[in-house]
Short mmCIF file of C-alpha atoms in Angstrom, two decimals:
data_model
loop_
_atom_site.label_atom_id
_atom_site.label_comp_id
_atom_site.label_asym_id
_atom_site.label_seq_id
_atom_site.Cartn_x
_atom_site.Cartn_y
_atom_site.Cartn_z
CA MET A 1 27.18 4.34 -31.75
CA ASN A 2 26.83 5.21 -28.04
CA GLN A 3 23.38 6.76 -28.56
CA PRO A 4 20.74 4.29 -27.37
CA LEU A 5 17.68 3.14 -29.25
CA SER A 6 14.62 4.29 -27.28
CA ARG A 7 11.51 2.16 -27.59
CA ARG A 8 8.51 0.80 -25.69
CA VAL A 9 8.07 -2.90 -25.03
CA SER A 10 4.81 -4.52 -23.97
CA VAL A 11 5.15 -7.06 -21.14
CA ASP A 12 2.80 -9.77 -19.89
CA SER A 13 1.16 -7.50 -17.31
CA GLY A 14 -0.25 -5.41 -20.15
CA LEU A 15 1.99 -2.46 -19.33
CA ASP A 16 4.40 -0.87 -21.80
CA LEU A 17 7.90 -0.32 -20.45
CA HIS A 18 10.28 2.30 -21.81
CA VAL A 19 13.55 0.67 -22.88
CA LEU A 20 16.96 2.07 -23.83
CA GLU A 21 19.15 -0.26 -25.88
CA TRP A 22 22.81 0.12 -26.81
CA GLY A 23 24.12 -2.29 -29.46
CA SER A 24 20.81 -3.02 -31.16
CA GLU A 25 22.61 -2.77 -34.51
CA ARG A 26 25.41 -5.16 -33.44
CA PRO A 27 24.15 -8.78 -33.51
CA GLU A 28 27.67 -10.02 -32.81
CA LEU A 29 27.27 -8.82 -29.20
CA GLU A 30 25.72 -12.01 -27.82
CA HIS A 31 26.05 -11.03 -24.15
CA SER A 32 23.13 -8.90 -22.94
CA VAL A 33 23.68 -6.85 -19.79
CA VAL A 34 20.41 -5.54 -18.34
CA LEU A 35 20.61 -2.57 -15.94
CA VAL A 36 17.80 -2.18 -13.39
CA HIS A 37 17.50 1.15 -11.58
CA GLY A 38 16.44 1.86 -8.03
CA PHE A 39 13.60 3.72 -6.33
CA LEU A 40 12.44 6.91 -8.13
CA ASP A 41 15.27 6.62 -10.66
CA LEU A 42 14.99 5.87 -14.37
CA ALA A 43 16.86 4.24 -17.24
CA TRP A 44 18.70 7.45 -18.15
CA GLY A 45 20.38 7.32 -14.74
CA TRP A 46 22.77 4.74 -16.22
CA ASP A 47 23.86 7.04 -19.06
CA ASP A 48 27.26 8.03 -17.62
CA LEU A 49 28.11 4.39 -16.84
CA VAL A 50 27.27 3.18 -20.33
CA ARG A 51 29.12 6.09 -21.97
CA ALA A 52 32.17 5.19 -19.89
CA GLY A 53 32.54 2.18 -22.20
CA LEU A 54 30.11 -0.52 -21.14
CA PHE A 55 28.41 -0.37 -24.53
CA GLU A 56 31.62 -1.29 -26.34
CA ARG A 57 31.69 -4.91 -25.15
CA PHE A 58 28.05 -5.75 -24.38
CA HIS A 59 24.52 -5.49 -25.69
CA VAL A 60 23.20 -3.14 -22.96
CA ILE A 61 19.57 -2.70 -21.93
CA ALA A 62 18.21 -0.24 -19.38
CA PHE A 63 14.52 0.31 -18.74
CA ASP A 64 12.16 2.39 -16.65
CA GLN A 65 10.46 0.19 -14.09
CA ARG A 66 6.66 0.44 -13.93
CA GLY A 67 5.48 3.82 -12.70
CA HIS A 68 8.92 5.39 -13.31
CA GLY A 69 10.11 7.57 -16.17
CA ASP A 70 8.27 6.91 -19.44
CA SER A 71 6.94 3.46 -18.54
CA ASP A 72 3.25 2.96 -17.89
CA ARG A 73 1.76 3.52 -14.47
CA ILE A 74 -0.53 0.91 -13.03
CA GLY A 75 -4.24 1.48 -13.61
CA PRO A 76 -7.03 2.24 -11.14
CA GLY A 77 -7.18 -0.27 -8.30
CA GLY A 78 -3.59 -1.44 -8.69
CA TYR A 79 -0.53 -0.98 -6.53
CA TYR A 80 3.22 -1.38 -6.87
CA HIS A 81 3.78 -4.65 -5.04
CA PHE A 82 7.41 -5.72 -5.14
CA MET A 83 6.96 -8.95 -7.06
CA ASP A 84 5.29 -6.96 -9.84
CA TYR A 85 8.72 -5.54 -10.64
CA VAL A 86 10.22 -9.03 -10.76
CA ALA A 87 7.45 -10.26 -13.07
CA ASP A 88 7.99 -7.28 -15.37
CA LEU A 89 11.70 -8.04 -15.53
CA ALA A 90 11.09 -11.71 -16.37
CA SER A 91 8.68 -10.79 -19.16
CA LEU A 92 10.97 -8.10 -20.55
CA LEU A 93 13.99 -10.43 -20.62
CA ASP A 94 12.05 -12.90 -22.75
CA ARG A 95 11.68 -10.12 -25.32
CA VAL A 96 15.05 -8.35 -25.30
CA SER A 97 17.82 -10.65 -24.07
CA ARG A 98 20.28 -12.33 -26.38
CA GLN A 99 22.06 -15.67 -25.91
CA ARG A 100 23.96 -14.81 -22.72
CA LEU A 101 22.36 -12.75 -19.93
CA SER A 102 23.82 -10.85 -17.00
CA LEU A 103 21.97 -8.54 -14.64
CA VAL A 104 23.06 -5.39 -12.83
CA GLY A 105 20.76 -3.87 -10.24
CA HIS A 106 21.13 -0.75 -8.10
CA SER A 107 19.52 -0.46 -4.65
CA MET A 108 15.86 -1.52 -5.03
CA GLY A 109 16.79 -2.76 -8.51
CA GLY A 110 19.39 -4.99 -6.88
CA THR A 111 16.68 -6.70 -4.88
CA VAL A 112 14.60 -7.11 -8.05
CA VAL A 113 17.39 -8.77 -10.04
CA SER A 114 18.44 -10.98 -7.12
CA TYR A 115 14.88 -12.28 -6.73
CA TYR A 116 14.79 -13.03 -10.45
CA ALA A 117 18.17 -14.79 -10.29
CA GLY A 118 16.96 -16.87 -7.38
CA ALA A 119 13.73 -17.83 -9.14
CA PHE A 120 15.51 -18.57 -12.46
CA PRO A 121 19.07 -19.54 -11.47
CA ASP A 122 19.80 -21.26 -14.79
CA ARG A 123 19.03 -18.09 -16.74
CA VAL A 124 21.64 -15.69 -15.35
CA ALA A 125 25.36 -15.87 -16.19
CA LYS A 126 26.58 -13.08 -13.89
CA LEU A 127 24.83 -10.91 -11.28
CA ALA A 128 26.07 -7.55 -9.99
CA LEU A 129 24.35 -5.88 -7.05
CA LEU A 130 25.21 -2.21 -6.57
CA GLU A 131 24.32 -1.25 -3.01
CA GLY A 132 21.74 -3.96 -3.58
CA VAL A 133 21.42 -6.29 -0.59
CA GLY A 134 18.33 -4.59 0.74
CA PRO A 135 17.38 -1.80 3.11
CA PRO A 136 17.61 -2.08 6.92
CA GLU A 137 15.56 -4.84 8.49
CA ASP A 138 11.99 -3.66 9.11
CA SER A 139 10.31 -5.04 12.21
CA SER A 140 7.30 -2.71 12.06
CA ASP A 141 3.94 -3.79 13.36
CA LEU A 142 2.23 -5.35 10.33
CA PRO A 143 -1.45 -4.58 11.14
CA GLU A 144 -0.55 -0.97 11.97
CA ARG A 145 1.49 -0.68 8.78
CA ALA A 146 -1.41 -2.06 6.72
CA ARG A 147 -3.77 0.47 8.31
CA HIS A 148 -1.51 3.35 7.34
CA TRP A 149 -1.00 1.94 3.82
CA ILE A 150 -4.76 1.73 3.23
CA GLY A 151 -5.17 5.32 4.39
CA SER A 152 -2.37 6.58 2.19
CA TRP A 153 -4.02 5.80 -1.15
CA ALA A 154 -6.49 8.65 -1.18
CA LYS A 155 -3.86 11.12 0.02
CA ALA A 156 -1.43 10.12 -2.73
CA ARG A 157 -4.12 10.40 -5.43
CA SER A 158 -5.33 13.81 -4.27
CA LYS A 159 -2.00 15.45 -3.54
CA THR A 160 -0.70 17.85 -6.21
CA PRO A 161 2.86 16.94 -7.19
CA ARG A 162 5.51 19.53 -6.46
CA ALA A 163 6.24 21.60 -9.59
CA TYR A 164 9.48 23.31 -10.57
CA ALA A 165 9.90 26.47 -12.62
CA ASP A 166 12.02 24.79 -15.30
CA VAL A 167 14.47 21.95 -15.96
CA ALA A 168 17.27 23.82 -14.20
CA ALA A 169 15.19 24.11 -11.03
CA ALA A 170 14.39 20.38 -11.16
CA ALA A 171 18.11 19.66 -11.61
CA ARG A 172 18.93 21.74 -8.55
CA ARG A 173 16.42 19.67 -6.58
CA LEU A 174 18.22 16.47 -7.64
CA GLN A 175 21.53 17.96 -6.53
CA GLU A 176 20.05 18.88 -3.17
CA GLN A 177 19.19 15.24 -2.70
CA ASP A 178 22.56 14.02 -3.99
CA ALA A 179 25.45 16.41 -3.37
CA LYS A 180 27.81 14.27 -5.48
CA LEU A 181 25.64 14.47 -8.61
CA ASN A 182 27.47 16.40 -11.32
CA PRO A 183 25.58 19.32 -12.92
CA GLU A 184 25.59 17.88 -16.46
CA LEU A 185 24.02 14.57 -15.43
CA ALA A 186 21.61 16.43 -13.11
CA LEU A 187 20.31 18.41 -16.10
CA LEU A 188 19.92 15.24 -18.19
CA LEU A 189 18.02 13.45 -15.44
CA ALA A 190 15.84 16.49 -14.84
CA GLU A 191 15.04 16.81 -18.54
CA ARG A 192 14.34 13.12 -19.06
CA GLY A 193 12.70 12.55 -15.70
CA THR A 194 10.16 15.42 -15.73
CA ARG A 195 7.22 16.38 -17.87
CA GLU A 196 6.03 19.85 -18.75
CA LEU A 197 2.74 21.21 -17.41
CA PRO A 198 0.52 23.53 -19.49
CA ASP A 199 1.94 26.54 -17.60
CA GLY A 200 5.52 25.55 -18.43
CA ARG A 201 6.47 24.21 -15.03
CA ARG A 202 7.93 20.73 -14.64
CA VAL A 203 6.93 17.77 -12.45
CA PHE A 204 8.78 14.49 -12.01
CA LYS A 205 7.29 11.60 -13.99
CA HIS A 206 7.20 8.93 -11.30
CA ASP A 207 3.78 7.91 -10.02
CA PRO A 208 3.07 9.66 -6.67
CA LEU A 209 1.73 6.34 -5.42
CA HIS A 210 5.37 5.24 -5.09
CA LEU A 211 5.73 7.66 -2.19
CA THR A 212 3.31 5.69 -0.04
CA ARG A 213 4.74 3.11 2.34
CA GLY A 214 3.83 -0.35 1.07
CA PRO A 215 2.10 -2.96 3.23
CA TYR A 216 4.93 -5.51 3.17
CA PRO A 217 8.22 -4.59 4.87
CA PHE A 218 11.62 -5.85 3.75
CA ARG A 219 12.55 -8.99 5.66
CA SER A 220 15.98 -10.49 5.08
CA SER A 221 14.69 -14.01 5.77
CA PHE A 222 12.43 -13.66 2.71
CA ALA A 223 15.27 -12.29 0.57
CA ARG A 224 17.70 -15.02 1.66
CA ALA A 225 15.32 -17.69 0.37
CA PHE A 226 16.02 -16.30 -3.12
CA TRP A 227 19.71 -15.49 -2.57
CA GLU A 228 20.46 -19.07 -1.48
CA ARG A 229 19.30 -20.38 -4.88
CA ILE A 230 21.49 -18.08 -6.99
CA SER A 231 24.05 -20.29 -8.72
CA CYS A 232 25.99 -17.75 -10.81
CA PRO A 233 28.93 -15.57 -9.65
CA VAL A 234 27.78 -12.48 -7.78
CA LEU A 235 29.56 -9.13 -7.48
CA LEU A 236 28.56 -6.84 -4.62
CA VAL A 237 29.69 -3.25 -5.17
CA GLU A 238 29.40 -0.57 -2.51
CA GLY A 239 30.43 3.06 -2.03
CA SER A 240 32.86 3.92 0.74
CA GLU A 241 30.69 6.90 1.72
CA SER A 242 27.35 5.08 1.58
CA PRO A 243 25.35 4.86 4.82
CA PHE A 244 24.54 1.26 3.94
CA GLN A 245 28.17 0.31 4.60
CA PHE A 246 27.12 0.15 8.23
CA LEU A 247 23.90 -1.81 7.70
CA ALA A 248 23.09 -4.09 10.62
CA GLY A 249 23.24 -7.72 9.53
CA ARG A 250 25.16 -6.85 6.35
CA GLU A 251 27.76 -9.61 6.79
CA GLU A 252 25.07 -12.22 7.34
CA ARG A 253 23.36 -11.14 4.13
CA LEU A 254 26.58 -11.29 2.11
CA ALA A 255 27.35 -14.76 3.43
CA THR A 256 24.11 -16.08 1.96
CA PHE A 257 25.42 -16.00 -1.60
CA ARG A 258 27.25 -19.14 -2.79
CA ASP A 259 29.84 -17.43 -4.99
CA ALA A 260 30.20 -13.75 -4.13
CA ARG A 261 32.94 -11.17 -4.13
CA THR A 262 32.84 -7.57 -2.96
CA HIS A 263 34.30 -4.31 -4.20
CA VAL A 264 34.24 -0.90 -2.52
CA ILE A 265 34.57 2.24 -4.64
CA ALA A 266 36.39 4.98 -2.73
CA GLY A 267 34.66 8.34 -2.54
CA ALA A 268 31.33 7.12 -3.86
CA GLY A 269 28.04 7.24 -2.01
CA HIS A 270 24.90 5.20 -2.54
CA MET A 271 24.45 6.34 -6.18
CA LEU A 272 27.57 4.60 -7.52
CA GLN A 273 26.68 4.87 -11.20
CA ARG A 274 26.44 8.63 -10.84
CA HIS A 275 29.42 9.23 -8.57
CA ALA A 276 32.09 7.01 -10.15
CA PRO A 277 30.92 5.82 -13.58
CA GLU A 278 34.41 5.20 -14.99
CA GLU A 279 35.57 3.15 -12.02
CA LEU A 280 32.28 1.25 -11.89
CA CYS A 281 32.48 0.53 -15.64
CA ARG A 282 35.97 -0.87 -15.19
CA VAL A 283 34.92 -3.10 -12.28
CA LEU A 284 31.77 -4.33 -14.05
CA THR A 285 33.54 -4.98 -17.38
CA GLU A 286 36.22 -7.04 -15.67
CA PHE A 287 33.58 -9.08 -13.82
CA LEU A 288 31.13 -9.55 -16.67
CA ARG A 289 33.55 -10.58 -19.38
#
């Protein structure tokens, strides 16, 4: 029962998104909980959290955002502008959500779901943001940033992605980036998140264009315009060992939400769903039900 249905869903942009669905065979689960991953992650990154018991009470959906995992990349001439992710989410929800809808977003995914909840406040019953109130304020020079962004396209397209000898080598790379990632999940993420080259080596599936610095920096004033319109209860979950605990302006951001509560998971870093899936499942289940 805890094995997800894996399928592809076409959204209004014309892209196909890869979707994992737990509870597809249980129509009595009327409450859909949609999990939205962060930068360079994928739907399978939620696997430990769902297996911890989230699937028992809710119809659970996780998907690869555009250009991640097994979802389509954008075509020639396109770019990954942030609102594209929000539009994809809106279109996907029209196709997969049941009667009651709650959203859970991690990091970049937290910003995506909060923008959706601000644009469609009557659609969302509960909203959980995991380390999801945005990156540090970016006051970079906009014309200079645009110049570098324009110059980065050709480099990203021509650069050969780094290849790894096998799945185990790719898993070790993930653990180098996240010391708290357990070996079993690292292997799963490496297997699901890489593709095999003709010579047997593995490369990560995300579009290299994601590694370019976009033209529009994160500005909290823009985000707060959406956050102020969110009418549902909001849960903000953070890790005690996350560097974003000390984010400048954090308290001001949290105060923007009308009905928000916070929870800190001891011993967890930024990747909460990997580091403390059982505790996070307990906290989310209590909030969502």
